[in-house]
XYZ file of C-alpha atoms in Angstrom:
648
model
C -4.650 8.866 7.988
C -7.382 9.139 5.364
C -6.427 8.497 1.912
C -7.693 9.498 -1.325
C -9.844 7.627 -3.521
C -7.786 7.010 -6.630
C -9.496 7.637 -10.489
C -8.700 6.750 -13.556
C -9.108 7.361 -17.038
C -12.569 5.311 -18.658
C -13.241 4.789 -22.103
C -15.908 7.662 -21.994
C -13.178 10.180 -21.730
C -12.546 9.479 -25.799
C -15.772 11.144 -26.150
C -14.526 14.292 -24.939
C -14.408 17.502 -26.573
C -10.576 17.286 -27.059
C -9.544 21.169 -26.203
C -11.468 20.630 -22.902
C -9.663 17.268 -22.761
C -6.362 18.772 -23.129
C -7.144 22.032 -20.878
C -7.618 19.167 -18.367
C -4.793 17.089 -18.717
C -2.343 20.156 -18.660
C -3.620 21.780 -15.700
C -3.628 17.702 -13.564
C 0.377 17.677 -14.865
C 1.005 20.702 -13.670
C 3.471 21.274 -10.622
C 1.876 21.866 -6.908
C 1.759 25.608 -6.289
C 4.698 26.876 -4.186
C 5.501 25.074 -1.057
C 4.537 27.531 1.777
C 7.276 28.367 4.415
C 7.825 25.669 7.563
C 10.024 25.747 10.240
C 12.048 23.176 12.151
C 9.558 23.462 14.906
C 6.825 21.290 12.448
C 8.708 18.421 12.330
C 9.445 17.857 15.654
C 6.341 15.937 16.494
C 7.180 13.399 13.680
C 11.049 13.172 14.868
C 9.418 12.167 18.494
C 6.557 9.432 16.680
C 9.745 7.577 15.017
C 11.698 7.376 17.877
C 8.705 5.588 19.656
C 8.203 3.511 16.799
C 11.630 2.346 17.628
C 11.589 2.291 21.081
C 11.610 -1.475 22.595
C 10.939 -2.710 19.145
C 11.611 -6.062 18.334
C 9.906 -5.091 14.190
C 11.916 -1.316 13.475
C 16.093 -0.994 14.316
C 17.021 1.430 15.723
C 18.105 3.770 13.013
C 14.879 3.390 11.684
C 13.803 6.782 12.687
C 16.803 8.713 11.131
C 16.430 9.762 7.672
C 19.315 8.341 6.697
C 18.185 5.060 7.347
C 16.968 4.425 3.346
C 20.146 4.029 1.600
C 20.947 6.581 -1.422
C 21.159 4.768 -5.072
C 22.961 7.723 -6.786
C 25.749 6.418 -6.586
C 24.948 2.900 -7.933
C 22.864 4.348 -10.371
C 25.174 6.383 -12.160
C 27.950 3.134 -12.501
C 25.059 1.157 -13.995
C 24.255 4.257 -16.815
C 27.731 4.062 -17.386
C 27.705 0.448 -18.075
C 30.561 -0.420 -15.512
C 31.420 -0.668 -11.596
C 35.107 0.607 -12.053
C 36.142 4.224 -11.536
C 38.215 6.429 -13.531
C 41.682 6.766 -11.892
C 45.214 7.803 -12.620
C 48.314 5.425 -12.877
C 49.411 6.726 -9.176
C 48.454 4.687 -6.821
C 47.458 7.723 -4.750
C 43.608 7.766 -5.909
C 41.172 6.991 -4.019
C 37.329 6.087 -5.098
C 34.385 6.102 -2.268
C 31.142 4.812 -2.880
C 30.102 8.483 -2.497
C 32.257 9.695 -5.848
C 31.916 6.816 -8.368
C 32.013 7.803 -12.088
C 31.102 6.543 -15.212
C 34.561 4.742 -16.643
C 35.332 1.060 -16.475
C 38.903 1.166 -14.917
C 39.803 -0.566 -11.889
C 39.499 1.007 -8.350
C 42.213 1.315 -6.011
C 42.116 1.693 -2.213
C 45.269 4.366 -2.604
C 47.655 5.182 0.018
C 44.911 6.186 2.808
C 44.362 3.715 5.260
C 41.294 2.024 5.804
C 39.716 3.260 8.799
C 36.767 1.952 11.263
C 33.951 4.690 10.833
C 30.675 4.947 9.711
C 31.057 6.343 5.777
C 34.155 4.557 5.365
C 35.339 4.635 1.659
C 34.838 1.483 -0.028
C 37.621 0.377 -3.017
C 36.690 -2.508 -5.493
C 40.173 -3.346 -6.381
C 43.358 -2.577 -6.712
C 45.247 -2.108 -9.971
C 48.115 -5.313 -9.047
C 45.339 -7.800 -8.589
C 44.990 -10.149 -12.219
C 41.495 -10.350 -12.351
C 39.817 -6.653 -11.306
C 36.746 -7.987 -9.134
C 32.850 -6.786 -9.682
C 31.231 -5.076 -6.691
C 29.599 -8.091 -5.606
C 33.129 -9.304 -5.089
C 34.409 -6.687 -2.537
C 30.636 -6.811 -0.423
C 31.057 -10.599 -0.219
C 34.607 -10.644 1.101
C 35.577 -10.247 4.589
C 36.228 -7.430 6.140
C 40.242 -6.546 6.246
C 42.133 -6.776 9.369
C 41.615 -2.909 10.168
C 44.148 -3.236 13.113
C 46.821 -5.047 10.441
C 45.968 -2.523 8.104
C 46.954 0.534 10.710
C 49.994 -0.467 11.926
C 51.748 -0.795 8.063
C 49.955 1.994 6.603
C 49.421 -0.078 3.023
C 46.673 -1.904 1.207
C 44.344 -4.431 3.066
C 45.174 -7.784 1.310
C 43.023 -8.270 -1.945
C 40.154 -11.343 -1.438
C 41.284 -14.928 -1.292
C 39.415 -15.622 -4.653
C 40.860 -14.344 -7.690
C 37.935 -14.878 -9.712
C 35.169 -12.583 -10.137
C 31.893 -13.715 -8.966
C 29.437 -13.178 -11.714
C 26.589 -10.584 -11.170
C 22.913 -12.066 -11.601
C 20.202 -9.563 -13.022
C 18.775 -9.611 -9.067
C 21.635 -7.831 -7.891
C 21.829 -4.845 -10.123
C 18.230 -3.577 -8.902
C 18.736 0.102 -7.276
C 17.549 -1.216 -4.312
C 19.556 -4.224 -4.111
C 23.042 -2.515 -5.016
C 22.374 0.264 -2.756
C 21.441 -1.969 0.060
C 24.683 -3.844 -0.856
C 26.557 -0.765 -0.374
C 25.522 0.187 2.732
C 25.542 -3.181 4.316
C 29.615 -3.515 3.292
C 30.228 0.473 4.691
C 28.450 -1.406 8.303
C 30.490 -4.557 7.792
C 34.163 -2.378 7.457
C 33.119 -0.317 10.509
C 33.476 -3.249 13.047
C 29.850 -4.499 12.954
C 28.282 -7.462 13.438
C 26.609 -8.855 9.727
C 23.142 -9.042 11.537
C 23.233 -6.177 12.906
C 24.231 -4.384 9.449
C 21.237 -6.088 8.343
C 18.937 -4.701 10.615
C 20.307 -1.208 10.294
C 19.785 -0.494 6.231
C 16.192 -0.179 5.066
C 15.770 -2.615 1.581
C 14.019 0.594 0.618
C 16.600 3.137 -1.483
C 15.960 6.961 -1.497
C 15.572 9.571 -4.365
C 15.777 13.028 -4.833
C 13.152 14.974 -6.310
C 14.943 15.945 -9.505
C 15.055 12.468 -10.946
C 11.474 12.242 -11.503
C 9.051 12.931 -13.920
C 5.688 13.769 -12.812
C 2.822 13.765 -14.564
C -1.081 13.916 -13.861
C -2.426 13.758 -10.468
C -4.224 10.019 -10.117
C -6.486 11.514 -7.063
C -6.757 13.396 -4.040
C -8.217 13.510 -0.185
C -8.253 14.680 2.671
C -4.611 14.491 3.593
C -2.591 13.822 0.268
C -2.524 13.839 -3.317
C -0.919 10.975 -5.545
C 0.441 11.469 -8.915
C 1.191 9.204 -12.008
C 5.770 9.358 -12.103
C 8.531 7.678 -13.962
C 11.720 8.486 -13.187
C 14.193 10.395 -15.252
C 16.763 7.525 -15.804
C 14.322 4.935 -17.465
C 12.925 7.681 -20.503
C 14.786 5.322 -23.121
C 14.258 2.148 -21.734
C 11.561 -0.190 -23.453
C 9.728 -1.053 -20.261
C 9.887 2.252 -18.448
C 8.021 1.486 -15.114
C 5.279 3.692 -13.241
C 5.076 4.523 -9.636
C 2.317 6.504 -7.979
C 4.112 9.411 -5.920
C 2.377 10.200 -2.851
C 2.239 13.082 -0.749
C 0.916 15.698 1.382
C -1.215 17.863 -0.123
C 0.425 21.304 -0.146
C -2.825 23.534 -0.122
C -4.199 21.657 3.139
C -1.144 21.805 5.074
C -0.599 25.952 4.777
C 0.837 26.894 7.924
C -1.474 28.829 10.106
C -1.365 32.780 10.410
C -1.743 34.265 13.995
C -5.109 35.536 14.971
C -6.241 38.146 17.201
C -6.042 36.084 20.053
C -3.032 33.673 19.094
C -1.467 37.513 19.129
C -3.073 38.199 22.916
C -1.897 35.115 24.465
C 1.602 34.811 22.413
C 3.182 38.132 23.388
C 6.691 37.016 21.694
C 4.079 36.183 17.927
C 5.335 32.910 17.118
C 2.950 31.163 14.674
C 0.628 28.995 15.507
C 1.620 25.043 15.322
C 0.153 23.720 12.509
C -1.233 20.519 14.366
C -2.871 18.651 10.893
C 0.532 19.346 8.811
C 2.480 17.969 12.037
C 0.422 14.711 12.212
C -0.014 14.133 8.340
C 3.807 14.559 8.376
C 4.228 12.068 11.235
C 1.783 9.438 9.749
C 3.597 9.802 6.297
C 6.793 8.773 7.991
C 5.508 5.969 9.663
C 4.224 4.379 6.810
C 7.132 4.470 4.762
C 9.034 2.496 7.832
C 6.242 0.375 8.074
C 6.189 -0.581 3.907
C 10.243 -0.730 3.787
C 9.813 -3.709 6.009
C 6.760 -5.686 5.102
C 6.640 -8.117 1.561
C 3.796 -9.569 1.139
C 2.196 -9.865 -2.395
C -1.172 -8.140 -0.913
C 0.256 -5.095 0.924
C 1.076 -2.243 -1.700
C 4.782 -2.465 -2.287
C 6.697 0.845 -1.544
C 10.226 1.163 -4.143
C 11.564 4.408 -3.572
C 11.442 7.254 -0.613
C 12.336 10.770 -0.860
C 15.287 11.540 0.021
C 16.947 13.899 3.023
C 15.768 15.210 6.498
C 12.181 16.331 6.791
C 13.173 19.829 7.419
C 15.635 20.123 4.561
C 12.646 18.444 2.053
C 10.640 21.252 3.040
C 13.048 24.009 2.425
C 14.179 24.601 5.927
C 17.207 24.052 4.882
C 18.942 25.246 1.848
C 20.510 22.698 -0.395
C 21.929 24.417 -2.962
C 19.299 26.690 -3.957
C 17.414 23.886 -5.006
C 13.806 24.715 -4.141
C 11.587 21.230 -3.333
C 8.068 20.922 -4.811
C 6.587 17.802 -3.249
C 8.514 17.657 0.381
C 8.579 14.417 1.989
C 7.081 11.339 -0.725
C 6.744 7.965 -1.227
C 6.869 5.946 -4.644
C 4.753 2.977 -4.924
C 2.991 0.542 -6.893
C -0.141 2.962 -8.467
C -3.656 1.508 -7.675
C -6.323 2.243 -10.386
C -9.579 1.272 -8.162
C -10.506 0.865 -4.995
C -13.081 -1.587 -3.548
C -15.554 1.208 -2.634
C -14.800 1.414 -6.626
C -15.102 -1.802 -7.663
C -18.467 -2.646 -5.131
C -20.290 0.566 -7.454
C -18.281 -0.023 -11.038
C -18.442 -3.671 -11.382
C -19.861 -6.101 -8.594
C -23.418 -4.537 -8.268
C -23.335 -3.988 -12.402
C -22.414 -7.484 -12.283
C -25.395 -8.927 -10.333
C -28.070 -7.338 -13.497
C -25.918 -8.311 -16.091
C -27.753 -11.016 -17.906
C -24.324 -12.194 -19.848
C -23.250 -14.395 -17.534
C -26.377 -15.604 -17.499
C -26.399 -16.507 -20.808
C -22.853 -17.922 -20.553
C -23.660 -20.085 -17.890
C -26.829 -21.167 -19.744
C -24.709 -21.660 -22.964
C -21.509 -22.908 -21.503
C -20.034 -20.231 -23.797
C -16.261 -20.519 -23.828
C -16.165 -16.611 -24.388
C -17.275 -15.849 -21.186
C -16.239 -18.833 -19.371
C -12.978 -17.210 -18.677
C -12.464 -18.311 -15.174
C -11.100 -21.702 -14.568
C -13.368 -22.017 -11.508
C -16.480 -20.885 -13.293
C -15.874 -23.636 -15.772
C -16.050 -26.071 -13.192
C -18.604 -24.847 -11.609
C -20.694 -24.936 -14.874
C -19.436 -28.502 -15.266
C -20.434 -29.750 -11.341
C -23.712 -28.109 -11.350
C -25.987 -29.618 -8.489
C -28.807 -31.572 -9.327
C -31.374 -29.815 -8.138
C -34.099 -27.907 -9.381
C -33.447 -24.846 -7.987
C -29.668 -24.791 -7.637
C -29.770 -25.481 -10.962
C -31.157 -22.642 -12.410
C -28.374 -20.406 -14.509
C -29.212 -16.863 -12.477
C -28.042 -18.888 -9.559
C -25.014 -20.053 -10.974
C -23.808 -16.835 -11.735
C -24.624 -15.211 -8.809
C -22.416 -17.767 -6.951
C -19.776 -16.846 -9.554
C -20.280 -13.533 -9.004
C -20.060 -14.477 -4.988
C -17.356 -16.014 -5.223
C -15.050 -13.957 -7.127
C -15.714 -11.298 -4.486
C -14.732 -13.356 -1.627
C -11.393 -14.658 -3.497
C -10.276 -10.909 -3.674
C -11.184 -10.182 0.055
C -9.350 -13.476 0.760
C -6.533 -11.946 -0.116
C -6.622 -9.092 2.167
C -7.622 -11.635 4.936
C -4.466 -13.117 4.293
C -2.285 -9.730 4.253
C -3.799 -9.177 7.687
C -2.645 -12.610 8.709
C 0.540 -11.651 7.736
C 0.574 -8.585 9.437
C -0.795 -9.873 12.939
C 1.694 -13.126 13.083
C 4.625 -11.994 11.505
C 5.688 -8.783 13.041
C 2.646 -8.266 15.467
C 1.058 -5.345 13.889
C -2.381 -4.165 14.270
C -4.137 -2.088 10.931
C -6.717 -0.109 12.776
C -8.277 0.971 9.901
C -10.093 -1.972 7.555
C -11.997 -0.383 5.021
C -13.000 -1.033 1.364
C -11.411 2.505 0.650
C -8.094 1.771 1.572
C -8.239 -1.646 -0.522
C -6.867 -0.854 -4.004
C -6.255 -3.118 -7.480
C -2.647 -3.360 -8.703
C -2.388 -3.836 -12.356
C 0.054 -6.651 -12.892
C 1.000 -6.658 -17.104
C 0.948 -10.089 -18.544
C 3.901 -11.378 -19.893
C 2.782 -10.703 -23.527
C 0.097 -8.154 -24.388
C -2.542 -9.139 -27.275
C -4.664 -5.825 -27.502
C -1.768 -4.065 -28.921
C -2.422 -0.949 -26.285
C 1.040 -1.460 -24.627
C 3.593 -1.360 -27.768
C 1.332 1.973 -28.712
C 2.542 3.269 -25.313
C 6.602 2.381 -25.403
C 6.660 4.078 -28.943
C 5.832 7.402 -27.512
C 8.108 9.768 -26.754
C 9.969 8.950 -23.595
C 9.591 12.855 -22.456
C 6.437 13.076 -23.500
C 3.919 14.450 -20.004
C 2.810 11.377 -18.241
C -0.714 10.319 -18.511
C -3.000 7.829 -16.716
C -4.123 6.937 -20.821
C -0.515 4.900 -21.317
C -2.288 2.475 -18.683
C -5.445 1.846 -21.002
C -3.587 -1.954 -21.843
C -6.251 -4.606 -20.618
C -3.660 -7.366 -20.777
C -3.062 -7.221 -17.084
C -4.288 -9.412 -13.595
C -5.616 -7.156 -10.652
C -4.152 -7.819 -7.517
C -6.131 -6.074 -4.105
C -3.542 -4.369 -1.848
C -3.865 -2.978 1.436
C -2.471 0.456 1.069
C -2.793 3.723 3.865
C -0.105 1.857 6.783
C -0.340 5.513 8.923
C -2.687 3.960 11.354
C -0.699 0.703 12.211
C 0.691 0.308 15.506
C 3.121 -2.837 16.587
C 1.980 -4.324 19.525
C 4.733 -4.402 22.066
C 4.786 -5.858 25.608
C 5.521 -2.170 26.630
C 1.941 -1.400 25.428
C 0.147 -4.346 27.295
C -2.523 -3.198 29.562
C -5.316 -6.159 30.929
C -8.852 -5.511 29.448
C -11.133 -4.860 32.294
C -13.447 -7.685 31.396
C -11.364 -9.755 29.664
C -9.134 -11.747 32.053
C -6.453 -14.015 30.616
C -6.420 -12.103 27.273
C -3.618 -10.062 25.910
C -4.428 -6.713 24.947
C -2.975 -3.299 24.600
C -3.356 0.320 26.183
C -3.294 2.238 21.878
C -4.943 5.415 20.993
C -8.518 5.383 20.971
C -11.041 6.017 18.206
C -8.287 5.053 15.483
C -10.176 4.476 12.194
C -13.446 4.682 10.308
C -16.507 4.638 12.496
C -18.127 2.550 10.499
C -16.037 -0.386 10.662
C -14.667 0.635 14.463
C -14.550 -2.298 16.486
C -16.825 -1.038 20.154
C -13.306 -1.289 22.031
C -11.473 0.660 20.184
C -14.498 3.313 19.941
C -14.701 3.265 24.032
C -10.972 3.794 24.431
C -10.847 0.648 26.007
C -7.048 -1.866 25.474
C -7.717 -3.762 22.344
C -5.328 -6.003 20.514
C -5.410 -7.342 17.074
C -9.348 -8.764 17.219
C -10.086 -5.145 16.414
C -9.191 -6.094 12.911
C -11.146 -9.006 12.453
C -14.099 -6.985 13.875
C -14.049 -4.616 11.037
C -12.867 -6.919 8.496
C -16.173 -8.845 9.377
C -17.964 -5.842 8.971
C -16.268 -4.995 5.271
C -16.940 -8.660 4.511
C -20.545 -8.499 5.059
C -20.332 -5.394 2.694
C -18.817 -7.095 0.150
C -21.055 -10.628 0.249
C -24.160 -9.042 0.694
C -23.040 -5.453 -1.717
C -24.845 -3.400 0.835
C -22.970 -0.485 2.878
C -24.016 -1.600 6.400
C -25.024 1.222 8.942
C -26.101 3.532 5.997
C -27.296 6.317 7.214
C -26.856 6.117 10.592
C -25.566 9.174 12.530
C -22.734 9.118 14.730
C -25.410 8.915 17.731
C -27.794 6.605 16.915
C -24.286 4.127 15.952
C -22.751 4.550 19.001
C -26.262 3.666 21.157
C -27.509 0.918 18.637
C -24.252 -0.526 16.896
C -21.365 -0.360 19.779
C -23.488 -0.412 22.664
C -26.920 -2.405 21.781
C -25.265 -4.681 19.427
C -27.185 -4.451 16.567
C -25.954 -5.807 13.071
C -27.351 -6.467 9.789
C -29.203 -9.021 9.454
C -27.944 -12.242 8.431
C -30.555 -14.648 7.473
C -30.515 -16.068 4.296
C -33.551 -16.187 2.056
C -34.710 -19.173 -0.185
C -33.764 -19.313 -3.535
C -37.067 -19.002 -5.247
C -38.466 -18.528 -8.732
C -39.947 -15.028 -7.703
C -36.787 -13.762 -6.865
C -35.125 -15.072 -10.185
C -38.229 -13.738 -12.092
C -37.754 -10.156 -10.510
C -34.609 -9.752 -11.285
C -34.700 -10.216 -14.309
C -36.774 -7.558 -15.014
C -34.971 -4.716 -12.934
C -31.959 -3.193 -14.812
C -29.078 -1.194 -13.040
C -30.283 2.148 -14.343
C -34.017 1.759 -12.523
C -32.345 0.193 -9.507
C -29.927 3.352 -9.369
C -33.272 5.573 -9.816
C -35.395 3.720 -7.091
C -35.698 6.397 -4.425
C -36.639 4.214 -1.959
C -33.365 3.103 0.485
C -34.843 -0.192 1.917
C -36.794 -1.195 -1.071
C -33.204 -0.997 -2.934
C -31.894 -2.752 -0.076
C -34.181 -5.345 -0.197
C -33.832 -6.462 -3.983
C -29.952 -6.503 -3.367
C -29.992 -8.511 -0.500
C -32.345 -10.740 -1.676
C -30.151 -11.647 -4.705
C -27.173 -11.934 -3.230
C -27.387 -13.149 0.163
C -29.509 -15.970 -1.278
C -26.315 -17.707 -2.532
C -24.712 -17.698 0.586
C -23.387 -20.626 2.540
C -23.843 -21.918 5.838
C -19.857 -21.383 6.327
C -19.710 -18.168 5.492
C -22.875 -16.853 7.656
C -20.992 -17.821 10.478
C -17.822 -16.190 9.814
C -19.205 -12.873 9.456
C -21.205 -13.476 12.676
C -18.335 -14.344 14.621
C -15.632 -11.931 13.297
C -18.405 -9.067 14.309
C -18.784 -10.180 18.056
C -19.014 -7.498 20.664
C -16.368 -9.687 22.827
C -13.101 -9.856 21.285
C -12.285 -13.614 22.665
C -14.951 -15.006 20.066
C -13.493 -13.788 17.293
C -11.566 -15.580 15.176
C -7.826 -15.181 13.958
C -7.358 -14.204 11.039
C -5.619 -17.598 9.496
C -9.210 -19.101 10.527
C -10.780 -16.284 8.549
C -8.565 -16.938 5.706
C -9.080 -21.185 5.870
C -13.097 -20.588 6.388
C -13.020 -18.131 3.222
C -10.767 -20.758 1.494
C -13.587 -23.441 2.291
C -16.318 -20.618 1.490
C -15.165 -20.364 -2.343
C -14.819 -24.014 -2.850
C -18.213 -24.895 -1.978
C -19.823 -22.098 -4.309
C -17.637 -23.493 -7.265
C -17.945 -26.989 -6.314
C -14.158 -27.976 -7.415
């Protein structure tokens, strides 16, 4: 599924007339216009993908495709506001506390005079009021299970834990996530199963309803979905209230379909239309949230929350008392400020005119010598004439800061294909986005200017404006992945001996499609390294390969023909050098002429290139799948790539 390209706020928007400023800011906070009616009928098609995600899975459990599957963190959430995990009870011994009903007191819990029972939402008690030392939750989850049958027959208590000490509660375990998960895994445990099993069957992800948020401005739309800038409701007063990007579909692309004249003619009984984009969006939506509550990895965008509730009921199918939903099904992850299609136009091709570095380099200026690796590489210059020339060295900076942050997606694909056998489908540099990760103390003052506004004031993409912060590139947009499962395995005609996989054809972005996957042929996961080869000679050589080829002349010349960019590497000589510095970005943006701009770029960056690295991208953009490499080679080659350009 194609994913927006996400904005933010620049420095030039201080400039602004401020009324037109404001106009703007109000109308991208506002609420999404009124969700259109759906019926039950629209979600079918996404009920039927998640129970083949699940089906023979050895990656998803099996309750992966209900919605109750992400555990609710109400409940936990409302004992932590209250700054205890004991509920409010009488002096009877006849209350009873569930982890459905807990309040906001610090008294004990007690089990009361109902039995324990083996079922599915079975009430869970922290203590009872005789024992000396009332136990923390942690202390209940941790203990074993009572003897149910024991507990039957006499119609009492279940014995209180062996250790009368509380186990204390580290900060770890009083995320919503964790406590929730906690929760769910003991209400498994009590109903007779096995503690793998209940470990399988509760998502890490919680869920939240769509009242505890706060949205604010929309961060930027596409073709499918719109993300927004949110908080949530609970964390106004705390000091370090965190941000999530909300994501969902976009409601004025997904209007269901009126009946036309001849929907009317060949539907005598004038049922609507199906609404075939809203039911795959929907579908794709759903996957990826099952597909991000199960992977952790530091380079794949992290998801924290889910909405919560059945599909049907989160688009008012339902009623749930007369609460109307705005958003529908949503997701709450980590919000991405720029993607690489951003960074390639905002900062690397800037980068390769901007005569600072130069002059840094030249200088050994410890202003711009921020980079540990550029230091070095200042300080293990070769000894040649030509390598030795400043513009070089900063163009091989410049090189190899690119290739560390594609590194990094190299190794979240690595990840992917070993780990649980998952294949992207879709490698491109716009669904690559930069995390934001604070520092641990901020120096240009920016963030304590954000916590002192009002916590209710409308969220803004301007509280992000603090620079003290690392960027981290994420692979983001997880609707296209598919796991590979021996269910799926189909021989390649022309590949004998080779594992590969009968998966929808045509799945991604032309551009970087591997010729396989374009033919409908079985593929596997070399269809990744194909394109990432393809996105790594965009990001080397900062030229969009293919550009402005149509869908024709691509399929005859690129997937059939073989062609491919050319890789040759040209000589690092004093023209070059001289010529570039005399073109600035503004006249290369005006040049009019597409090769001529091609050919200054190329020749300035490609010229830095290494032996190593010419080869990868040649063999991760073979026509035969068997020659290319895995993607742990990829990610070792890179490795090797970055240390030769800084020399460490």
């Amino acid at each position: 599924m194609t994913i927006m390209t996400i904005t933010t706020v620049s420095a030039r928007d201080a400039a602004v007339d401020a009324t037109a400023s404001n106009n703007k800011a109000d109308e991208a906070a506002r609420p999404p216009p009124p969700m259109l009616p759906h019926t039950s009928q629209d979600f079918q098609f996404a009920e039927r993908a998640l129970q083949q995600i699940v089906l023979f899975s050895s990656f998803f459990p099996a309750r992966a495709a209900q919605a109750d599957w992400f555990p609710s963190h109400d409940p936990i959430e409302a004992k932590m506001r209250g700054g205890g995990f004991c509920d409010e009870h009488s002096s009877s011994a006849g209350s009873l506390a569930t982890a459905d009903t807990v309040s906001d007191t610090s008294s004990p819990l007690s089990y009361g005079d109902s039995p324990v029972r083996g079922r599915a939402s079975i009430d869970i008690a922290l203590a009872t009021s005789s024992m000396p030392h009332p136990p923390l939750i942690a202390d209940v989850i941790d203990a074993p299970p009572p003897d149910l049958a024991a507990v039957d027959a006499e119609g009492g208590r279940p014995p209180a834990p062996a250790s009368s000490l509380p186990r204390r509660v580290s900060e770890s375990d009083l995320t919503p996530a964790a406590l929730a998960r906690r929760v769910t895994l003991a209400r498994l445990t009590l109903s007779g199963a096995k503690e793998e099993d209940a470990e399988r069957e509760c998502s890490p992800v919680p869920s939240i309803h769509e009242k505890e948020i706060d949205y604010g401005s929309i961060l930027g739309k596409g073709g499918f979905c719109e993300v927004r800038l949110v908080s949530l409701k609970k964390d106004r007063k705390s000091k370090k209230q965190q941000h999530y990007a909300m994501k969902y579909l976009s409601p004025t692309k997904f209007a269901p379909k009126e009946n036309t004249k001849e929907d009317k003619d060949k539907n005598s009984d004038d049922k609507p239309p199906r609404n075939k984009k809203f039911e795959r969006g929907i579908a794709d939506l759903a996957i990826e949230a099952r597909f991000l509550a199960l992977l952790s990895h530091e380079n794949i965008i992290s998801l924290h929350y889910v909405s919560r509730g059945a599909l049907d009921t989160q688009f008012n199918c339902e009623g749930e008392n007369n609460y109307n939903h705005q958003f529908g099904f949503f997701l709450l992850m980590d919000p991405l400020f720029e993607t690489l299609t951003q960074k390639i136009d905002r900062t690397y091709i800037p980068e390769v005119f901007d005569r600072s570095d130069v002059r840094a380099v030249s200088s050994n200026s410890s202003s711009r010598l921020s980079s540990s690796w550029l230091m070095r590489r200042v300080r293990n210059r070769n000894s040649s004439k030509a390598n030795n020339d400043p513009q070089l060295d900063a163009w091989r900076v410049q090189l190899a800061k690119r290739l560390e942050s594609i590194k990094c997606i190299a190794s979240a694909l690595q990840y992917l294909h070993n780990h649980p056998c998952v294949v992207y489908r879709d490698i491109k540099p716009d669904n690559i986005g930069f995390y934001r990760k604070p520092y641990h103390q901020c120096v240009c003052g920016k963030r304590s200017a954000t916590q002192r506004q009002h916590p209710s004031s409308p969220i803004t993409t301007k509280q992000e404006e603090c620079t003290c912060y690392e960027e981290i590139p994420k692979l983001f947009d997880m609707g296209l992945c598919k796991e590979l499962k021996p269910l799926y395995i189909k021989p390649h005609p022309h590949y004998d001996g080779t594992n590969t996989y009968k998966l929808t054809a045509r799945s991604g972005s032309r551009r970087y499609m591997a010729p396989e996957v374009a033919f409908g042929e079985p593929y596997n996961e070399k269809a990744d390294t194909y394109s990432f080869g393809v996105m790594l000679y965009q990001v080397a050589s900062l030229v969009t390969p293919f550009e402005g080829f149509s869908m024709k002349k691509h399929e005859q010349q690129v997937l059939q023909m073989g062609e491919r960019p050319s890789l040759k590497i040209p000589s690092p000589s004093r023209k070059i050098i001289s010529q570039g510095n005399k073109m600035s970005h503004s006249r290369w943006l005006e040049e009019s002429d597409s090769d001529k701009k091609e050919k200054f770029m190329t020749s300035r960056t490609k010229c830095v290139w290494t032996q190593e690295l010419q080869q990868l991208i040649f063999k991760c953009w073979q026509d035969d799948l068997r020659e290319r490499p895995p993607m742990k080679e990829v990610v070792r080659t890179l490795e090797g790539c970055i240390r030769d350009l800084v020399k460490c």
